[in-house]
Coordinates of C-alpha atoms in Angstrom, one line a residue:
M1102 CA -25.1 -37.3 85.9
N1103 CA -27.3 -38.3 89.1
E1104 CA -26.6 -41.9 88.4
Q1105 CA -24.1 -43.8 90.6
V1106 CA -20.9 -44.4 88.9
V1107 CA -20.2 -48.2 89.4
D1108 CA -17.3 -48.8 87.0
I1109 CA -15.1 -45.8 86.3
S1110 CA -13.3 -47.4 83.4
E1111 CA -16.6 -48.0 81.6
T1112 CA -17.6 -44.3 82.2
L1113 CA -14.1 -43.0 81.1
K1114 CA -14.2 -45.1 77.8
Y1115 CA -17.9 -43.8 77.2
L1116 CA -16.7 -40.5 77.6
S1117 CA -13.7 -40.9 75.2
N1118 CA -16.1 -42.4 72.4
E1119 CA -18.4 -39.3 72.8
L1120 CA -15.5 -36.9 72.8
N1121 CA -14.3 -38.4 69.5
S1122 CA -17.5 -38.3 68.0
M1123 CA -17.9 -34.6 68.9
R1124 CA -14.3 -33.9 67.3
Q1125 CA -15.4 -35.8 64.3
T1126 CA -18.3 -33.5 63.9
V1127 CA -16.5 -30.5 64.4
D1128 CA -13.8 -31.6 61.9
S1129 CA -16.6 -32.3 59.3
Q1130 CA -18.3 -28.9 60.0
H1131 CA -15.1 -27.2 59.9
A1132 CA -14.2 -28.8 56.2
E1133 CA -17.7 -28.0 55.1
I1134 CA -17.3 -24.2 56.3
C1135 CA -14.0 -24.1 54.5
K1136 CA -15.4 -25.4 51.6
L1137 CA -18.3 -22.9 51.6
N1138 CA -15.8 -20.1 52.3
R1139 CA -13.9 -21.2 49.1
K1140 CA -17.1 -21.1 47.3
V1141 CA -18.2 -17.9 48.6
A1142 CA -14.8 -16.5 47.5
A1143 CA -14.9 -17.9 44.0
Q1144 CA -18.6 -16.4 43.6
S1145 CA -17.6 -13.0 44.6
K1146 CA -14.6 -13.2 42.3
E1147 CA -17.0 -14.2 39.7
I1148 CA -19.5 -11.3 40.6
R1149 CA -16.8 -8.8 40.6
T1150 CA -15.7 -10.0 37.0
L1151 CA -19.3 -9.9 35.8
K1152 CA -19.8 -6.5 37.2
K1153 CA -16.6 -5.4 35.5
E1154 CA -17.9 -7.1 32.1
N1155 CA -21.5 -5.6 32.3
S1156 CA -19.9 -2.0 32.9
S1157 CA -17.6 -2.5 29.8
L1158 CA -20.7 -3.9 27.7
R1159 CA -22.9 -1.0 28.8
K1160 CA -20.3 1.4 27.8
R1161 CA -19.9 -0.2 24.2
L1162 CA -23.6 -0.5 23.9
S1163 CA -24.1 3.2 24.9
K1164 CA -23.3 4.3 21.3
Y1165 CA -26.0 1.7 19.8
E1166 CA -28.9 3.2 21.6
Q1167 CA -31.4 2.7 19.0
P1168 CA -33.1 5.8 17.7
S1169 CA -36.8 6.0 17.2
K1170 CA -38.1 5.0 13.9
D1171 CA -40.2 7.2 11.7
S1172 CA -41.1 8.0 8.1
K1173 CA -37.8 9.7 7.7
N1174 CA -35.5 6.6 8.4
S1175 CA -37.7 3.6 8.1
S1176 CA -40.8 2.2 6.4
V1177 CA -43.0 3.7 9.1
P1178 CA -45.9 5.5 7.3
P1179 CA -46.6 9.1 8.7
S1180 CA -50.0 8.0 10.0
K1181 CA -48.3 5.7 12.6
E1182 CA -45.9 8.3 13.9
G1183 CA -46.3 9.9 17.3
L1184 CA -47.6 13.6 17.8
K1185 CA -44.1 14.7 18.8
T1186 CA -42.2 13.0 15.7
E1187 CA -45.1 14.4 13.3
V1188 CA -44.7 18.0 14.6
I1189 CA -40.9 17.7 14.0
R1190 CA -41.4 16.3 10.7
R1191 CA -43.9 18.9 9.7
T1192 CA -41.6 22.0 11.1
N1193 CA -38.2 20.6 10.0
S1194 CA -36.8 20.3 6.5
L1195 CA -35.8 16.8 5.7
R1196 CA -33.4 18.1 3.0
E1197 CA -29.8 17.6 3.7
K1198 CA -27.7 20.8 4.3
S1199 CA -25.8 21.5 1.0
D1200 CA -22.8 23.8 0.2
K1201 CA -24.4 25.1 -3.0
P1202 CA -25.8 29.0 -2.9
V1203 CA -29.3 29.5 -2.3
G1204 CA -31.4 30.1 -5.6
G1205 CA -31.0 28.8 -9.1
Q1206 CA -28.0 26.9 -9.8
T1207 CA -25.4 27.5 -12.4
G1208 CA -26.4 26.0 -15.7
H1209 CA -30.2 26.0 -14.6
Q1210 CA -32.6 27.3 -17.1
G1211 CA -34.8 29.8 -15.4
Y1212 CA -38.2 30.7 -16.2
T1213 CA -40.1 33.9 -15.9
R1214 CA -43.7 34.4 -16.9
K1215 CA -43.7 36.8 -19.9
I1216 CA -46.2 39.7 -20.6
V1217 CA -49.2 38.7 -22.9
D1218 CA -49.3 40.8 -26.0
A1219 CA -53.2 40.5 -26.3
P1220 CA -54.7 40.5 -22.9
D1221 CA -58.4 39.6 -22.4
L1222 CA -59.2 42.9 -20.4
I1223 CA -57.3 46.2 -20.2
L1224 CA -58.0 48.4 -17.2
D1225 CA -56.6 52.0 -17.0
H1226 CA -55.5 53.4 -13.6
S1227 CA -55.0 57.3 -13.2
S1228 CA -55.8 59.8 -10.8
H1229 CA -59.1 61.8 -11.0
Y1230 CA -58.0 64.3 -8.4
C1231 CA -54.7 66.1 -7.7
Q1232 CA -53.1 64.7 -4.7
D1233 CA -51.6 68.0 -3.7
C1234 CA -54.3 70.7 -4.3
G1235 CA -57.3 68.2 -4.7
R1236 CA -58.1 69.8 -8.0
D1237 CA -60.3 67.7 -10.7
I1238 CA -57.7 66.5 -13.3
S1239 CA -59.8 63.6 -14.6
A1240 CA -60.1 65.5 -18.3
L1241 CA -56.3 65.5 -18.5
E1242 CA -54.5 63.6 -20.9
A1243 CA -52.3 60.7 -19.0
T1244 CA -48.8 59.5 -19.7
L1245 CA -48.4 55.7 -19.6
E1246 CA -45.4 54.9 -17.3
Y1247 CA -45.5 51.1 -16.9
T1248 CA -48.0 48.1 -17.2
T1249 CA -48.6 45.0 -15.2
Q1250 CA -50.6 42.0 -15.7
E1251 CA -52.7 39.8 -13.3
I1252 CA -54.1 36.3 -14.1
D1253 CA -57.3 35.4 -12.8
I1254 CA -60.2 33.1 -13.2
P1255 CA -63.7 34.6 -14.1
L1256 CA -66.6 33.8 -11.5
I1257 CA -67.5 30.3 -12.0
A1258 CA -71.3 29.7 -12.7
P1259 CA -73.1 26.9 -14.1
I1260 CA -74.5 27.2 -17.6
I1261 CA -78.0 25.6 -17.9
K1262 CA -78.7 24.3 -21.5
E1263 CA -82.2 23.4 -22.4
H1264 CA -82.5 20.8 -25.0
R1265 CA -85.7 20.9 -27.0
H1266 CA -86.6 17.6 -28.6
S1267 CA -88.9 18.1 -31.5
A1268 CA -90.3 15.5 -33.9
K1269 CA -91.0 16.0 -37.7
V1270 CA -93.5 14.0 -39.5
C1271 CA -92.4 13.3 -43.1
S1272 CA -95.1 13.3 -45.9
C1273 CA -94.5 9.3 -46.0
G1274 CA -96.0 9.3 -42.3
C1275 CA -92.7 8.6 -40.7
H1276 CA -92.2 10.3 -37.2
N1277 CA -88.5 11.4 -37.2
R1278 CA -86.8 11.9 -33.7
P1279 CA -83.2 12.5 -33.7
Y1280 CA -82.7 11.5 -30.0
A1281 CA -83.5 8.6 -27.8
P1282 CA -87.1 8.3 -26.5
K1283 CA -87.6 9.6 -22.9
K1284 CA -87.4 7.2 -20.3
R1285 CA -90.5 6.6 -18.2
G1286 CA -89.9 8.3 -14.7
G1287 CA -86.6 9.7 -16.0
N1288 CA -85.4 13.1 -14.6
N1289 CA -85.8 16.1 -17.1
I1290 CA -82.5 17.5 -15.7
T1291 CA -79.1 16.0 -15.9
F1292 CA -75.4 17.0 -15.5
G1293 CA -73.2 17.6 -18.6
K1294 CA -70.2 15.9 -19.8
N1295 CA -67.8 18.8 -18.3
I1296 CA -69.4 18.6 -14.8
Q1297 CA -69.2 14.5 -15.2
A1298 CA -65.8 14.8 -16.1
L1299 CA -64.7 17.3 -13.4
V1300 CA -66.5 15.2 -10.6
T1301 CA -64.5 11.9 -12.1
Y1302 CA -61.5 13.8 -12.1
L1303 CA -61.6 15.2 -8.3
N1304 CA -62.7 11.8 -7.1
V1305 CA -60.5 9.4 -9.0
V1306 CA -57.4 11.3 -9.6
Q1307 CA -57.5 13.7 -6.6
C1308 CA -59.1 11.1 -4.2
V1309 CA -61.7 13.6 -3.0
P1310 CA -64.2 11.8 -1.1
Y1311 CA -68.0 12.3 -1.8
E1312 CA -69.0 14.4 1.0
R1313 CA -66.2 17.0 0.3
L1314 CA -66.8 16.8 -3.5
Q1315 CA -70.4 17.5 -2.7
S1316 CA -69.4 20.4 -0.6
M1317 CA -66.8 21.7 -3.2
L1318 CA -69.5 21.6 -6.1
K1319 CA -71.7 23.6 -4.0
T1320 CA -69.1 26.2 -2.7
I1321 CA -67.3 26.9 -5.7
F1322 CA -69.5 26.0 -8.6
S1323 CA -73.0 26.6 -7.0
I1324 CA -73.9 23.1 -8.1
E1325 CA -76.3 21.1 -5.8
M1326 CA -75.5 17.3 -6.3
S1327 CA -76.4 14.3 -4.2
Q1328 CA -73.8 12.0 -3.2
G1329 CA -75.8 9.2 -5.1
T1330 CA -75.5 11.2 -8.1
I1331 CA -71.9 11.5 -7.7
S1332 CA -71.6 7.8 -7.2
N1333 CA -73.6 7.2 -10.4
I1334 CA -71.5 9.4 -12.5
I1335 CA -68.3 7.5 -11.2
Q1336 CA -70.1 4.3 -12.1
V1337 CA -70.6 5.5 -15.7
A1338 CA -67.2 6.6 -16.1
K1339 CA -65.9 3.4 -14.9
T1340 CA -68.0 1.5 -17.3
K1341 CA -66.8 3.8 -20.1
A1342 CA -63.1 3.3 -18.8
E1343 CA -63.0 -0.5 -18.7
P1344 CA -61.5 -1.1 -22.3
A1345 CA -58.6 1.3 -21.4
I1346 CA -58.2 -0.4 -18.2
K1347 CA -57.9 -3.8 -19.6
L1348 CA -55.3 -2.4 -21.8
I1349 CA -53.2 -1.1 -19.0
K1350 CA -53.6 -4.3 -17.2
D1351 CA -52.5 -6.2 -20.3
Y1352 CA -49.6 -3.9 -20.6
I1353 CA -48.6 -4.4 -17.0
R1354 CA -48.8 -8.0 -17.4
G1355 CA -46.3 -7.9 -20.2
S1356 CA -43.8 -5.6 -18.5
S1357 CA -40.5 -7.2 -17.3
V1358 CA -40.4 -4.7 -14.1
V1359 CA -43.5 -3.5 -12.3
G1360 CA -43.3 -1.4 -9.0
F1361 CA -46.1 -2.7 -6.5
D1362 CA -47.3 -1.0 -3.4
E1363 CA -50.6 -0.7 -1.2
S1364 CA -51.9 1.5 1.3
G1365 CA -54.8 1.6 3.6
C1366 CA -58.1 3.6 2.7
Y1367 CA -61.3 3.7 4.2
C1368 CA -64.4 3.0 2.4
N1369 CA -67.6 3.4 4.0
G1370 CA -66.1 3.1 7.5
R1371 CA -64.4 0.0 6.7
L1372 CA -60.5 -0.5 6.1
D1373 CA -59.8 -1.6 2.7
W1374 CA -56.4 -1.4 0.8
S1375 CA -55.7 0.7 -2.3
W1376 CA -53.3 -1.3 -4.5
I1377 CA -50.8 0.1 -7.2
A1378 CA -49.0 -1.4 -9.9
Q1379 CA -46.8 0.9 -11.9
T1380 CA -44.5 0.7 -15.2
P1381 CA -42.7 3.9 -16.4
H1382 CA -45.8 4.1 -18.7
S1383 CA -48.7 2.6 -17.2
T1384 CA -50.5 2.8 -13.6
L1385 CA -53.1 0.9 -12.4
V1386 CA -54.8 1.5 -9.1
F1387 CA -57.4 -0.9 -7.7
R1388 CA -59.1 -1.6 -4.2
A1389 CA -59.0 -4.9 -2.4
S1390 CA -60.3 -5.9 0.9
S1391 CA -57.1 -7.6 1.8
R1392 CA -53.5 -6.9 2.0
A1393 CA -52.5 -10.4 1.2
G1394 CA -50.5 -11.5 -1.9
K1395 CA -53.4 -13.3 -3.2
V1396 CA -54.7 -9.9 -4.4
L1397 CA -51.9 -9.7 -7.0
E1398 CA -52.3 -13.4 -8.1
N1399 CA -56.1 -12.8 -8.6
Q1400 CA -55.6 -9.5 -10.3
F1401 CA -52.7 -10.4 -12.8
G1402 CA -52.4 -14.3 -12.4
A1403 CA -49.8 -16.3 -10.6
D1404 CA -48.2 -17.6 -13.9
V1405 CA -47.8 -13.7 -15.1
L1406 CA -46.0 -12.8 -11.8
K1407 CA -43.3 -15.5 -12.6
N1408 CA -42.1 -13.4 -15.5
I1409 CA -42.0 -10.1 -13.4
T1410 CA -39.4 -8.5 -11.5
A1411 CA -41.1 -6.7 -8.8
V1412 CA -40.0 -3.6 -7.0
T1413 CA -41.6 -3.4 -3.6
D1414 CA -41.1 -2.5 -0.2
R1415 CA -40.4 -5.1 2.9
H1416 CA -44.1 -6.0 3.2
A1417 CA -44.1 -9.8 3.9
A1418 CA -47.0 -10.5 1.2
Y1419 CA -44.5 -9.7 -1.5
F1420 CA -42.0 -12.0 -0.5
A1421 CA -44.6 -14.9 -0.4
L1422 CA -45.0 -14.4 -4.3
D1423 CA -43.2 -16.3 -7.0
F1424 CA -41.8 -13.3 -8.8
K1425 CA -38.7 -13.7 -11.6
D1426 CA -36.8 -11.3 -9.3
H1427 CA -37.2 -9.1 -6.6
Q1428 CA -35.9 -5.5 -6.0
I1429 CA -36.5 -3.6 -2.7
C1430 CA -37.3 -0.2 -3.3
L1431 CA -34.3 2.1 -3.1
A1432 CA -36.4 5.0 -1.4
H1433 CA -36.9 2.4 1.4
I1434 CA -33.4 1.4 1.5
L1435 CA -32.4 4.9 1.6
R1436 CA -34.5 5.3 4.8
E1437 CA -33.1 2.1 6.5
L1438 CA -29.4 3.4 5.7
Q1439 CA -30.6 6.6 7.3
Y1440 CA -31.5 4.8 10.5
L1441 CA -28.2 3.2 10.4
N1442 CA -26.4 6.5 10.3
E1443 CA -28.3 7.7 13.5
L1444 CA -27.9 4.4 15.0
D1445 CA -24.0 4.5 14.8
P1446 CA -22.7 7.8 13.5
N1447 CA -18.9 6.7 14.1
Q1448 CA -19.3 4.0 11.3
D1449 CA -19.4 5.4 7.6
W1450 CA -20.1 2.3 5.6
S1451 CA -23.9 2.9 5.7
K1452 CA -23.3 6.5 4.5
K1453 CA -21.0 5.5 1.7
V1454 CA -23.7 3.1 0.6
E1455 CA -26.4 5.8 0.7
E1456 CA -24.2 8.3 -1.3
L1457 CA -23.7 5.6 -3.9
L1458 CA -27.4 4.7 -4.4
K1459 CA -28.2 8.6 -4.5
E1460 CA -25.5 9.1 -7.1
T1461 CA -27.0 6.1 -9.2
I1462 CA -30.4 7.6 -8.9
H1463 CA -29.1 10.8 -10.0
K1464 CA -27.3 9.4 -13.1
R1465 CA -30.4 7.5 -13.8
K1466 CA -32.7 10.8 -13.6
E1467 CA -30.0 12.4 -16.0
N1468 CA -30.0 9.5 -18.6
P1469 CA -33.3 7.7 -18.1
S1470 CA -33.0 5.8 -21.5
T1471 CA -29.2 5.1 -21.6
K1472 CA -27.6 2.0 -20.5
I1473 CA -25.0 2.9 -17.8
D1474 CA -21.9 1.2 -17.4
A1475 CA -21.7 -0.6 -14.2
S1476 CA -18.0 -1.5 -14.2
P1477 CA -16.8 1.9 -12.8
W1478 CA -19.2 1.5 -9.8
L1479 CA -17.9 -1.9 -8.9
K1480 CA -14.3 -0.9 -8.5

């Protein structure tokens, strides 16, 4: 502005152009501001709509809050439950409330233990002194008022049998020995068949570990036995049982429907898997180091599995095998239906399916060998 104005017309022209440029800039910025305002208004409207929709969805989803899964309503094993869930399961009955009266139901055949006519031991109980005056009444004749019987077992103590092996020499010079020759370095003390059978039963059938079995034998039966001896007894029993195990395995191979299951078990501190194959008449339990479906293929053969309808849980390994058909275990389905009942108490279809399955199971238990007509169930 300190410059000297020479030509007023040129100056006015310059200022006019500058003013027009500023007007264009202002108009452009005004248009942009209007555009942004419209965008903000649209976004505000969208936010209000989304908030309203979110609130509605939250309200709808509130009734679908997933209950925790446990061994009651899912395939979660009890060993995987939390402490709180385990306490509830152990202290609360899982049986559903019934309108039936407590005790034996109508038509149920009761059972009462009967008095034995010839007891092994008779004990007489009578007073020796008068409760009033203290006089000796032991010589007086007593009048029997009533009898009771007590069932007990005698004190268990091992019986030691000494086997004396004698030889006889015939006049012909033959040395007769009705027994096997003594093994060099063999122990002169062995355990009898009853003890071997008991050890095998407790370990194999009742799943008592070696250490606990060793303690049980010492505490209850006063028998000192090392874990190595227990292992040897089990191995001998296994060898003797191999023909029977083969028959069971062959029977299962020829069965049309077989139930399979597996459960973790620790063997010498290592996690192994105890497998089971079961039919109405035979059960085969075997140990494997894996939980994969290959275990069943190796045990029974892939060609055999193609002829079997398998009844299993939802373990993925079973679905990778080529069975003839597949039935999910009804007990697992009932647990999952229970979960759906807890998930949405307002719906009733899962409850109806649960009642249907329970009724069919009850019918089958009442008539285990009768073919049940399915047509009434499909109406």
